[in-house]
Each structure stands twice: as C-alpha cells, then as structure tokens.
Amino acid sequence: MLYIPFVISIISLFFVYYLIVWIKKCDTGTEKMQEIFQAIKKGASAFLKRQYKTIGIMAIVLALIFLGVYGLRGNWIYGLQLTGAFLFGAFCSALSGLIGMWIAVRSNIKTASAAQTSFSKALTIALRGGAVSGIAIVAISLIGITLLYFVYTFLGYEVARIPSLIVGFGFGASLVALFAQLGGGIYTKAADVGADLVGKIEKNIPEDDPRNPAVIADLVGDNVGDCAGRGADLFESMAAENIGAMILGVALFPHFGIRGILFPLVVGAFGLVASIIGVLVAKAKEEDQPFKALNRGYFVTSFLAAVAFYFVTDQLLGNILFFYAGLVGILASIAFVYITQYYTEAKYRPVQEIARASETGHATNVIAGFSVGLECTALTIITIVLALILSFKLGQMSGFSGGGIYATAVATMGMLVTAAYILAMDTFGPITDNAGGIVEMSGAPEEVRRITDKLDAAGNTTKALTKGYAMGSAALAAFLLFSAYLEEAKLEVVNLAKVEVFIGGLIGAMLIFFFSAFAIKAVGKAASRIIEEVRRQFREDSGIMAGTSKPDYAKCVDITTKAALKQMILPGLLAVLTPIIVGVLLKAEAEAGLIMVGTIVGVLLATVLNNSGAAWDNAKKYIETGKLGGKGSPAHSASITGDTVGDPFKDTAGPSLHVLVKLLGTLSLALVALFI
Amino acid sequence: MLYIPFVISIISLFFVYYLIVWIKKCDTGTEKMQEIFQAIKKGASAFLKRQYKTIGIMAIVLALIFLGVYGLRGNWIYGLQLTGAFLFGAFCSALSGLIGMWIAVRSNIKTASAAQTSFSKALTIALRGGAVSGIAIVAISLIGITLLYFVYTFLGYEVARIPSLIVGFGFGASLVALFAQLGGGIYTKAADVGADLVGKIEKNIPEDDPRNPAVIADLVGDNVGDCAGRGADLFESMAAENIGAMILGVALFPHFGIRGILFPLVVGAFGLVASIIGVLVAKAKEEDQPFKALNRGYFVTSFLAAVAFYFVTDQLLGNILFFYAGLVGILASIAFVYITQYYTEAKYRPVQEIARASETGHATNVIAGFSVGLECTALTIITIVLALILSFKLGQMSGFSGGGIYATAVATMGMLVTAAYILAMDTFGPITDNAGGIVEMSGAPEEVRRITDKLDAAGNTTKALTKGYAMGSAALAAFLLFSAYLEEAKLEVVNLAKVEVFIGGLIGAMLIFFFSAFAIKAVGKAASRIIEEVRRQFREDSGIMAGTSKPDYAKCVDITTKAALKQMILPGLLAVLTPIIVGVLLKAEAEAGLIMVGTIVGVLLATVLNNSGAAWDNAKKYIETGKLGGKGSPAHSASITGDTVGDPFKDTAGPSLHVLVKLLGTLSLALVALFI
C-alpha cells in the first residue's frame, strides 16, 4: 500500500517537470526585463546560499549534540535513527524551499513578458509557476516519509513501530522551516520597509521605481520570503501532519492495522492528484477576472479531494464517520478562507473602519487595525473549536478507543488535502508581485502594467487567504502533534493544576510573545540598515534621483542579506532551546503544558498579526482607489503608517509563529526520550 | 482573633477621617481655580452617578438571575447567601471607588493651590489625598469580609465553612471593578485622545490649554479612570486574595485550625498599619526631588510590613518557612517595580530605542514600542515563575499536605501587604496631573507650574510602577483564585489533554484577545465623538481659538460620559457571560482550563499593553526634553503617534485585563455549583 503514495508522488514530479519545461519555453521578455531578472536571480541565489549555509551548520551542530546525548545515555542506535531522519527532513525541507524560490524567480520574468501580449497567458504562467512549488513540496514530503518507511521495513522493523522512529524527519523539517520563514520574512520586510520609507515617503517616488536603490532587494525579498518561506511552512505542516497522524494511527492498530497508519499518506497522494487537475482547469479568458479562474481551480480541487477522501476512507478505514471528520476539515479550511476575507477585504466593515480611522490620523489608524486583529481571533477560535469538537465526537461515535483523537487527525488531513493547490495560489501572489515590479522597472507601456496590476491585486487576495489557511492548518496540525506527543510520552494526563505544568504553560505563552518581539524587532533593525544605505546613495549621488545614474542595487541586496541572516539567529535559537531546557528540567508533563498553551497563544497571536497586517494593507489600498481623499491625502499618509506597521506583523512574525507552534510539537516528539 | 483586623481597620478609617479633615483645611486656591474645580467636580460626579446606576442595574439583574437559578435547583438558602455577599461586595467596591474619586477631586485643587506657595506642602497634600483612598479601600475590604464572618458565625455556621459562603463578596467586587475600570478607562482615554488630537496636533495649542473644549473632560477622566478605576482594581485584588487564601487555609485546617484561615486578614491589617506609618514619614523638603520622599515612604512601609509579617507568621502559623514565602512575595513586588522601570524609563535602552526609531517615522516608532511591550513579558513571567516555584517549594518543605499551594497564597499576601501605600502613590499620579492642569488653565505664574510639573513627572513614574505592581499582584491573586477554585470544585486534576478542557483553554485565551479588542475599539469610538464635537466648537465659534469666548466644556463632558458608558456594556457582558456559558456547557474541569489559560494570556497581554504604552509615553517625553530634534521635530510628531496608540493600551485595555483575570477566578468560585 506504501507504493500508492510513492508512485503518485513520483508521477507528480514528472508533472512538475512538464510544467517547468512548459514555463521555460515561454518568452523571456525585453532586454531590460532580462537585466532586472538577472539582478533578482543573483540576489535571491546569494541569499539562499548563505542562508542554507547558516541553517546547515546549525542543523549539523544540533544533530551532533542529539547524537552525543543519546549516545551518553547508551542509546546510540536510536540516536542515529533520530539524527538521520532529522538531517533527511532538514534536507528535504531545504530542497522544497529551493525549488519554490528557483521556479518563482524564473516565472516572474515569463509572467511579465507574457503580460505584454496576453492576460490569460500571464495568469497561467504565474499559477503554473506556483503549482511547481506546491506540487513539488507535497510530493517531496510524501516521498521522504515513504522512503524512510521503506528503509525501516527493509531493516526488519515492525510496521507499527516505524512512525516513532521517523519523528526526526518532522523536526528537521520544522527547524529548516523556522529559519527559512524567519530569515526570509525578515529579509522581505526589511527591504520593503526600507524601500518604501525612503522612496515613497521621503522622496515621493512610486513603488518599484528603478531610481530606488532598494528596489531589487525588495523584489528579491518576495522570492526568498513569500515563496521559499511559505513553502517551507507548508512542507512542515504536511510532514508534521503525516507523522503525527501515523503515530495516532498506531494507537488504533487493533482496529485498522497498517491501514490506519498509512491512511494519511494515501489521502495526501490523492489530494495531490486533485490539485494537479485543479491547476489544469484554472484558466482564464482574456476578459475574465483573475480571481474567478483561481477560484474555479480551488473548488474543483476541493470537490475532487472530497470525493477521493470518501473512497480512500471507505477502502482503508471502512467507516463513514471518519469521512465526515475529513469533511469537517475541508469545511473548516473554507471557513478560514471566508473569515480571513471578511476581516481583510476592503468591501467589509473591518477594513472600512480602519480606512475611516485614518482620517483622524496615524494613531487612530494603528489603533483601529490592531483592534481588528484582536477581534478576528473570536471567529477563528470558534471555527477551531467547532472543528475539534465535531470531528472528535464523530470519532467517538465509532466506538473505537482513541477514535476521537484519530478523527481530529483525519480532520487535519481534510484540511491539508488541498495543500498543493493552496500553495500554488499562494506562490501566485509573489510571482505576480514581482512580474509587476519587473514591468514597472522596465518602463513597459501603461497597458501592460494594467494587466500586471490586475494580477497583482488577485495575488494580494490569495496571499491573505492562504495565510488564513496556513494558520488554521498549523493550529490543527499542532493539536495533532501534541496528541501524538502524549501518545509517545505515555502521558494520560496533563494536569495544569500541578505547579510545574502551569509553569510550563506560562513559559510556553511567554516564548510566543518573546519570539515575536525579536522577529518584529529584527525587521526594524535590518530595515534601519537599508534606510541608511538608501539615504546615503541618494545623498552622495544626486544623479540617481534625476535618473541619470544607476543606483547600486547590489549593495542594498548585500546589506539586506547580511542583516536578515544576523537577525534570524537569536529568535531561532530561542525557539529551539527554550522547549528543550523546560523539557529536560521540568520533564514530560510540564513540556506538554508548554506545547499546549504555547500552541493556543501562538495561534491567537499569529491570527492577530496576520489579519491586522492584511487589513492595514487593504485599508491603504482602499484609500488609494480614491476614497476618503485618495492618494496624497492625510488619510492616505496615515494608512501608510498602518501598512508599514503591519508588514513585519503579517510577513515575518505571524508566519514564523505558524512554524513555531509546529516546531514545538515536532521537537518534543523527537526528543521525548530526554524528557521522561 | 477576628477582632484584630476589624479593630485595626476601624482605627484606620479614623486616620482616613483625620487626613480628610487635614486636607479640607488646606487653602482652596484662586477664584479661577475654584471655577475649574467646580467644573471637574460636576463632571466627575455626573459620570460616577450614571456609571453606578448602570452597574447597579446590571448587578441586581445578575443577582436575581443567580438567585433564580439556585432557587430552581432547590437551593434557595445558598442562593440568598451568594447573592447577598455578591451585592455587599459590589456595594463595598463601589463605595471604595466613590471615596477615591471624591477625595481625588478635592485634593487636586488643594495641591494646585499649595503649589503657589510650597512644593513640600503640595507633595504632602497629593500623597495624603492618595492615602485616603489607599487606606480606605484596604480597610473597607477587610471590614467587609470580617463583617460577613461575624454574621455567619452569629448564624451558627462552622468556622471552616464560612470562606465558601462569602465567595460572592469577591465576585461582586470583581464585577464592579471590571465596569469601573473599563468605563473609567474608556472615559479617560477617549477624552485624552480627543483633546490631544484636535488641540495639540490640529490646532497646535499646548496641553491643558483652556481654549480646548475637551480640557475639562480630560481632567475629569483622570479622576474617574485612574483614581476610581485603579481603586476598584486593587480593592478586588485585596478581596480576591483574602477570600482565596482563606479557602486554601481551610484545606490546612488540620494543621493551623482557624489561624490559617484568618491569617490573611491579620497580615492585611498590619500591612495597613505599616502603610499609615509610611504615609506619615513620606515628607519632602523644599529642595528635594519628589520621588525621594515617596521612595522613603515605600521602603519604610515594606520594611515594617516584612517585620509585621514575621511576627504574625510566628504567632499564627508558627512556621518560619511561610514567612520566607511572604518575603518572596515582597521581593517579587520590588522586582516588578524594577522591571517596569527598566522597560518604561527614558534612561534605559528600550525607551531610547523607541525614541531613536521615531526618527525614521510614525511606523517605526509604533513597531519599536510594540516590540518592547512583547519583549518585557520575558522578565515578568520569569519573576512570576520564580515566585511561584520558590514559595511552593518552601511550603512543601513544611511537610503539610497542601502546604505548597498555601505558601503561594502567602507569597501573594506578601505582595499585597503594602497595597495601601502603593495605592496612595498611584493616586498621587492623577492628583498631581490634575493639579498641573488646574494651574495651567488658571494661568498661574511660571514658578507654580514648575512645581506642579515636577510633581507631575514623579506622578507619571509612580503610575507606571504601580501598574507593574497591580499586574504582578493580579497574576499571583489569579493563581491563588484558581487554586481555591480547584479546592471548591473538588478537582484534583485539570487535564489539558481532554478535548473539552483544551477547548476551555482556547476560549479563555480568545476571551482575553476579544475583550481587549472591544476595550481598545471603545476608546476609538468614544474619542471620535469627542473629536467631532471639539472640531465643531472650533469651527462654529472662531472666538474660542482667539481666546475671546469660552468653549462649551460641559457639552464635551456629557458626550464623553454617554459614549464611555455605552461602550463599556458589551465588553463587560462578554467577560461575564463567556465563562458562565463555558462552565455550564462544558463543566468544571473545562472551566478550570478557561480560567488558567485565560490568566496566563491575560497577564501576558496586560504586560504588553501596559508597558508598551508607558514606554511610548516616555519616549515622547524624552524627545520633548530636546533630544533627537526636540519638540516640533518629525521625530516628536512620530513619538506622539506612539503615545496616542499607547493610551488605550495602558489606561483602558491593560488595567481592565488585570480586573478580568481576577474576575474569571471570583466568578468561577462563586458559581462553582453550576459547573459541577
């Protein structure tokens, strides 16, 4: 049965290869575009190379420490298994990020070039570029886990023991995801804030103006932050969900046997097929709204995934109740998308409130946006609560002991079954954003810009929606992970009334806040370097502003790279070391308190940061459409403040928190032996 | 033994009477000052009257509902006991707020008048005004509880049963405190933001300028928000701590008998004596720095309280370990004061970072301040963790079962033993603030202003410090309360691994965020009414700006009152109803999850909101001393944005969260029978 996900994933990679070849054949644009593309490519590769070197060193050091610790405890074999899986997971995650970045950089220019002749073609390229990373990431995650399964079966391990042996894979994926998201997030927002503050506000030149020295760094940021970062995030979700669900499947071994364990992999494989079909049907006519085409693909994917879910559940589990649980997950993911839409789109009350508050100044704009962020936690949490209760009750109705928790895992699978398509839509965002930038910088005619603007607007919406989805799936995956942790740590009870467990909870919650402080501050620190550099260039060479001499883009890219990498270390280490220290000192139950309260707080704070950021962004865009005075009015100036405040919220700290809550789970799962 | 706290409290009230008479005899200032005083008095009384009417109706409706519910369950007697204590607690809490407001309004003018001749006298009046409410509040809380004790003893109840019967007192106190803090907090910040935005920013007139139509509303706000609100907050802390500790004392009945139950009341009474002495020694010479005198009083109070603690512990508990636990509490309160100082005073890194970030604009100022708020959670939580662990271990060393938890209660008593003095210092802040406003508005000479400015600066520091203290004591009191709740609900275990308990935790955390959203938004909504009105007055009567005609102060006061009262209802009801609904539907253990996770998140978010607000405020003041361009520079303008954002954070949402976390505990304690 293991061959099903393996073979489907391999076939999917062939499809990815087909897409890459298709994209490569597209037109490469004007010479000017080529030049910009080369600069972006160079900057993005340089960053990723240096980032991976840093992450690689940290991963190897951590692996050696774990190996040493387990060795000292006389458990060399387990140590080797753990660190092997850990490094393999880290490698696969890094590979996923690399693919995402690689294809995004190449799709940008093709999308920009296609926009010169055809809206429909441009949209297809951008979506297919996104699909390359979406499908590749899900396929690699499935292949990684099945490969490990093959190896351990070959070594003669019992089928039901294997999930516990491959937990290191998830931890490795989490570690890389954390640093990728954090470093990329710091990079992209530092460059963005730096470029905007000096360019838009001080010099009053438009976005993506080639005179701005930080403009290439800004475009590079979209690729390394939004593409590589989100890719690593969802790779981690997939890996964590699969491994966590398999561990819970072990608990149901008496009922389902091996089928309960492999169920998540098979469902994931069919989800991949559904996503591929979704990508193929998502085409737009020349006069269509871009979002219509993307939506069509999404609904086809969801529908096919639900159908596949039904048959797989029927075949493997033979119990319709678990199909319903999966359906709860699919519905929850749709609910998250709608909630995010309500709180972040200009046509609804929250964003309009922020826009109106901008009329009374910077401060009222900030206050309004922040309270929208706080407010939207309610519906988010209610959705999570309902999804948990419903799926749990459905599972309990099956009458199997452990059925309730397993059903919550199935709901998570339902949520993640469309991940490849969602990720394609998500990466669509930065690709169109970059394409717009290239078009703007290359001085293409107004008509072309109109097309990329239309695509970019759709991209902004998909980015916000998929962030809601990523947060929701992170919440459910985290719940799944600590259910698996309790299973592995043989904990029946996490008694919050014990002082040490309560303290674990306090520290878990504190870690989330403290980590966010560093993540947000990191953007500020890195941005201030860039601001200084951009100001220096404008000051020292007046030809830049006049358009007669070219700014030193590479210098800005280099400064951003160094600053972002330097700033990611401390919060990253903090996130990894705190749960290890608490687990070792206060033991497994306190660690459970840390993970569980940390997850709750992390989900809430991530919701606040993501949605307030997106709402501020759209309030600004709403005013820019001419409302409340339009561009250049005091309200517009105030709305830019909110948008800038929201940048590190929604693109650095918020998404990093998704990764962090899962990291808490995979880390504890992998190191549980140290905490007992 | 019950006579000790009763008699000491009665004596303290005589001392309060002496202070009032002393203050009344002071000079009442110029005719102009009198006029302003009358306007403030009228506005403050009108607000408090309408606020108490609203709260009173809600309290009575709630009481009737509780009575009905218990009656339907065939438990009329318990229902009557509960609602009786509830209404009595609500009454005492309202009385405390009233006294705080009443004396503050009267001390303002005397302080302003004294500043015309003597700095030393002005300081003494302001501190003694604060002491009136500090001592009265603590004394009333002790008298209330001892009276209930007398009544129940008289009715023939067993001594060890009584604490469970008077839990309604704490709930009543919490309910009034919540609305008082929320309504007052909305009022004070809406008026402040409204006055500043139009006055300082749009019209460029100084703070407290008599031409600003909202200036009286702003001064009224200091009295109803800072004085009445904080008074109700600390009254609730005292009541909650005493009742919670007495319930835990019941668990140690085999060891300590009645002495363990009454210990908190006796300690509190001696703390009152220590505070009175502290107030009497806190005098300044003409050339002294005001803070020196206040500090002297604080250290005398702390030292005497520690000595008293030693003797009371020795006499009643006969075990030195519990004295050490109390010492841990006293040290924790000092630690909170220092941490708050570090994060909010201009001479340390955090505030300087915010000030520097202001140079790059509004957005970077906001980002820097918010991340300082997030960052300071770490030291705060570490202090709480250490205080809990140390006191718990000390208690465990006593060898009594339940000794560990009781010792954490003793640490809370240690923290709250200086409450009366702290509250005096706290109320010192708004009194000097108002005195400064009166001096400014009455056009007094430069010299007088210098004195009130000096006092006001000290007042700002004490306000921030006592907020740190209030938060720390709220955290420990909340821990105590849910320990008592577990005792009352007969819960040995709060198993976060159960789905319904985890859901309780999710909802508890969400409630904190959602409530804060409403509290912050309420300020914005109320402020926008005032902004409109102030703009209207300036527009319709150009004589106001010219200084030839008087603005309509009363209209602004009236609008603020209505808006604040309207906006406090929804968040208040949300906070009360959510835990009731969860408790009834998901039962006692899930309710425990809600309280505990809610407490953790509430403490963290309150820390973020309080400290970021204070840090923004001081960053602005730092720039106003002439640094980084000084007043009128772009950095100054950016720092005003942060300060304004921080206003609802630090004076509305943050302090309301202190009250809310305790409310969760007292509410569950009072209604535990419904959740079983």
Coordinates of N, CA and C in Angstrom, one line a residue, chain A residues 418-521:
Chain A
T418 N -5.9 19.7 0.3 CA -5.8 20.6 -0.9 C -4.5 21.5 -0.8
A419 N -3.6 21.1 0.0 CA -2.4 22.0 0.3 C -1.7 22.3 -1.0
A420 N -1.5 21.4 -1.9 CA -0.7 21.7 -3.1 C -1.3 22.8 -3.9
Y421 N -2.7 22.8 -4.1 CA -3.3 23.8 -4.8 C -3.3 25.1 -4.1
I422 N -3.5 25.1 -2.8 CA -3.4 26.3 -2.0 C -2.1 27.0 -2.1
L423 N -1.1 26.1 -2.1 CA 0.3 26.6 -2.1 C 0.6 27.2 -3.5
A424 N 0.0 26.6 -4.6 CA 0.1 27.2 -5.9 C -0.5 28.6 -6.0
M425 N -1.7 28.7 -5.4 CA -2.4 30.0 -5.3 C -1.5 31.0 -4.6
D426 N -0.9 30.5 -3.5 CA -0.2 31.4 -2.6 C 1.1 31.9 -3.3
T427 N 1.8 31.0 -4.0 CA 3.0 31.4 -4.7 C 2.7 32.3 -5.9
F428 N 1.5 32.1 -6.4 CA 1.0 33.0 -7.5 C 1.1 34.5 -7.1
G429 N 0.9 34.8 -5.8 CA 1.0 36.1 -5.3 C 2.3 36.8 -5.5
P430 N 3.4 36.3 -4.9 CA 4.7 36.9 -5.1 C 5.2 36.9 -6.5
I431 N 4.7 35.9 -7.3 CA 5.2 35.9 -8.7 C 4.6 37.0 -9.5
T432 N 3.3 37.3 -9.3 CA 2.6 38.4 -10.0 C 3.2 39.7 -9.4
D433 N 3.4 39.7 -8.1 CA 4.0 40.9 -7.5 C 5.3 41.3 -8.2
N434 N 6.2 40.3 -8.3 CA 7.5 40.5 -9.0 C 7.3 40.9 -10.4
A435 N 6.4 40.2 -11.1 CA 6.2 40.5 -12.5 C 5.8 41.9 -12.7
G436 N 4.9 42.4 -11.7 CA 4.5 43.8 -11.8 C 5.7 44.7 -11.6
G437 N 6.6 44.3 -10.6 CA 7.8 45.1 -10.4 C 8.7 45.2 -11.6
I438 N 8.9 44.0 -12.3 CA 9.7 44.0 -13.5 C 9.1 44.9 -14.6
V439 N 7.8 44.8 -14.7 CA 7.2 45.6 -15.8 C 7.4 47.1 -15.5
E440 N 7.1 47.4 -14.2 CA 7.3 48.8 -13.8 C 8.7 49.3 -14.0
M441 N 9.7 48.5 -13.6 CA 11.1 48.9 -13.6 C 11.6 49.0 -15.1
S442 N 11.0 48.1 -15.9 CA 11.5 48.1 -17.3 C 10.8 49.2 -18.1
G443 N 9.9 50.0 -17.5 CA 9.3 51.1 -18.2 C 8.3 50.6 -19.3
A444 N 7.7 49.5 -19.1 CA 6.7 49.0 -20.1 C 5.5 49.9 -20.2
P445 N 4.8 49.8 -21.3 CA 3.6 50.7 -21.5 C 2.5 50.5 -20.5
E446 N 1.7 51.5 -20.4 CA 0.6 51.5 -19.4 C -0.3 50.3 -19.5
E447 N -0.6 49.8 -20.7 CA -1.4 48.6 -20.9 C -0.9 47.4 -20.2
V448 N 0.4 47.2 -20.3 CA 1.0 46.0 -19.7 C 0.9 46.1 -18.2
R449 N 1.1 47.3 -17.7 CA 1.0 47.5 -16.3 C -0.4 47.2 -15.8
R450 N -1.4 47.6 -16.6 CA -2.8 47.3 -16.2 C -3.0 45.8 -15.9
I451 N -2.4 45.0 -16.9 CA -2.6 43.6 -16.7 C -1.9 43.1 -15.5
T452 N -0.6 43.5 -15.3 CA 0.1 43.0 -14.1 C -0.6 43.5 -12.8
D453 N -1.1 44.8 -12.8 CA -1.8 45.3 -11.7 C -3.0 44.4 -11.3
K454 N -3.7 44.0 -12.3 CA -4.9 43.2 -12.1 C -4.5 41.8 -11.5
L455 N -3.4 41.3 -12.0 CA -2.9 40.0 -11.5 C -2.4 40.2 -10.1
D456 N -1.7 41.3 -9.8 CA -1.1 41.6 -8.5 C -2.2 41.7 -7.5
A457 N -3.3 42.4 -7.8 CA -4.4 42.6 -6.9 C -5.0 41.2 -6.5
A458 N -5.2 40.3 -7.5 CA -5.6 39.0 -7.2 C -4.6 38.3 -6.3
G459 N -3.4 38.5 -6.6 CA -2.3 37.8 -5.9 C -2.3 38.3 -4.4
N460 N -2.6 39.5 -4.2 CA -2.7 40.0 -2.8 C -3.8 39.3 -2.0
T461 N -4.9 39.1 -2.7 CA -6.0 38.4 -2.0 C -5.6 37.0 -1.7
T462 N -5.1 36.3 -2.7 CA -4.7 34.9 -2.5 C -3.7 34.8 -1.4
K463 N -2.7 35.7 -1.3 CA -1.7 35.7 -0.3 C -2.4 35.7 1.1
A464 N -3.4 36.7 1.3 CA -4.0 36.8 2.6 C -4.8 35.6 2.9
L465 N -5.6 35.0 1.9 CA -6.4 33.9 2.1 C -5.6 32.7 2.5
T466 N -4.5 32.5 1.8 CA -3.7 31.3 2.1 C -3.0 31.4 3.4
K467 N -2.8 32.7 3.9 CA -2.2 32.8 5.2 C -3.2 32.4 6.3
G468 N -4.5 32.7 6.1 CA -5.5 32.2 7.0 C -5.6 30.7 7.0
Y469 N -5.4 30.1 5.8 CA -5.4 28.7 5.7 C -4.2 28.1 6.4
A470 N -3.0 28.7 6.1 CA -1.8 28.1 6.7 C -1.9 28.2 8.3
M471 N -2.6 29.3 8.8 CA -2.7 29.4 10.2 C -3.6 28.3 10.8
G472 N -4.8 28.2 10.1 CA -5.7 27.2 10.5 C -5.2 25.8 10.5
S473 N -4.4 25.5 9.4 CA -3.9 24.1 9.3 C -2.8 24.0 10.4
A474 N -2.0 25.0 10.6 CA -1.0 24.9 11.7 C -1.6 24.6 13.0
A475 N -2.8 25.3 13.3 CA -3.5 25.0 14.6 C -3.9 23.6 14.7
L476 N -4.5 23.1 13.7 CA -5.0 21.7 13.8 C -3.8 20.7 13.8
A477 N -2.7 21.0 13.0 CA -1.6 20.2 13.0 C -0.9 20.1 14.3
A478 N -0.9 21.3 15.0 CA -0.2 21.4 16.3 C -1.0 20.5 17.3
F479 N -2.3 20.6 17.2 CA -3.2 19.8 18.1 C -2.9 18.3 17.9
L480 N -2.8 18.0 16.6 CA -2.4 16.6 16.3 C -1.1 16.2 16.8
L481 N -0.1 17.1 16.7 CA 1.2 16.8 17.2 C 1.3 16.6 18.7
F482 N 0.6 17.4 19.4 CA 0.7 17.1 20.9 C -0.1 16.0 21.3
S483 N -1.1 15.7 20.5 CA -1.8 14.4 20.8 C -0.8 13.2 20.6
A484 N -0.1 13.3 19.5 CA 0.9 12.3 19.2 C 2.0 12.3 20.3
Y485 N 2.4 13.5 20.8 CA 3.4 13.6 21.8 C 2.9 12.9 23.1
L486 N 1.6 13.1 23.5 CA 1.1 12.5 24.7 C 1.2 10.9 24.5
E487 N 0.9 10.5 23.3 CA 0.9 9.1 23.0 C 2.4 8.5 23.2
E488 N 3.3 9.3 22.6 CA 4.7 8.8 22.7 C 5.3 8.9 24.1
A489 N 4.9 10.0 24.8 CA 5.4 10.2 26.2 C 4.6 9.4 27.2
K490 N 3.6 8.6 26.7 CA 2.8 7.8 27.6 C 2.1 8.6 28.7
L491 N 1.7 9.8 28.3 CA 1.0 10.7 29.3 C -0.5 10.5 29.1
E492 N -1.2 10.2 30.1 CA -2.6 10.1 30.1 C -3.2 11.5 30.4
V493 N -2.4 12.2 31.2 CA -3.0 13.4 31.9 C -1.9 14.5 31.8
V494 N -2.4 15.7 31.4 CA -1.5 16.9 31.5 C -2.2 17.8 32.5
N495 N -1.8 17.7 33.8 CA -2.5 18.3 34.8 C -2.0 19.8 35.1
L496 N -2.8 20.7 34.5 CA -2.4 22.1 34.6 C -2.5 22.6 36.1
A497 N -3.1 21.8 37.0 CA -3.1 22.2 38.4 C -1.8 21.9 39.1
K498 N -0.9 21.2 38.5 CA 0.4 21.0 39.0 C 1.2 22.2 38.8
V499 N 1.9 22.7 39.8 CA 2.7 23.9 39.6 C 3.7 23.8 38.4
E500 N 4.4 22.7 38.3 CA 5.4 22.7 37.2 C 4.7 22.7 35.8
V501 N 3.5 22.1 35.7 CA 2.8 22.1 34.4 C 2.3 23.5 34.1
F502 N 1.8 24.2 35.1 CA 1.3 25.5 35.0 C 2.5 26.5 34.6
I503 N 3.6 26.2 35.2 CA 4.8 27.0 34.8 C 5.2 26.7 33.4
G504 N 5.1 25.5 33.0 CA 5.4 25.1 31.6 C 4.5 25.9 30.7
G505 N 3.2 26.0 31.1 CA 2.3 26.8 30.3 C 2.6 28.3 30.2
L506 N 3.0 28.8 31.4 CA 3.4 30.2 31.4 C 4.6 30.4 30.5
I507 N 5.6 29.5 30.5 CA 6.8 29.7 29.7 C 6.4 29.5 28.2
G508 N 5.5 28.6 27.9 CA 5.1 28.4 26.5 C 4.5 29.7 26.0
A509 N 3.6 30.3 26.8 CA 2.9 31.5 26.3 C 4.0 32.6 26.2
M510 N 4.8 32.7 27.1 CA 5.9 33.8 27.1 C 6.8 33.6 25.9
L511 N 7.1 32.4 25.6 CA 8.0 32.1 24.4 C 7.4 32.8 23.2
I512 N 6.1 32.6 23.0 CA 5.4 33.1 21.8 C 5.6 34.6 21.7
F513 N 5.3 35.3 22.8 CA 5.4 36.8 22.8 C 6.9 37.2 22.6
F514 N 7.8 36.6 23.4 CA 9.2 37.0 23.3 C 9.7 36.8 21.9
F515 N 9.4 35.6 21.4 CA 9.9 35.3 20.0 C 9.4 36.4 19.0
S516 N 8.1 36.7 19.2 CA 7.5 37.7 18.2 C 8.2 39.1 18.4
A517 N 8.6 39.4 19.7 CA 9.3 40.6 19.9 C 10.6 40.7 19.1
F518 N 11.3 39.6 19.1 CA 12.6 39.5 18.4 C 12.3 39.5 16.9
A519 N 11.3 38.8 16.4 CA 11.1 38.8 15.0 C 10.7 40.1 14.5
I520 N 9.8 40.9 15.2 CA 9.4 42.2 14.8 C 10.6 43.2 14.8
K521 N 11.3 43.1 15.9 CA 12.4 44.0 16.1 C 13.5 43.7 15.1

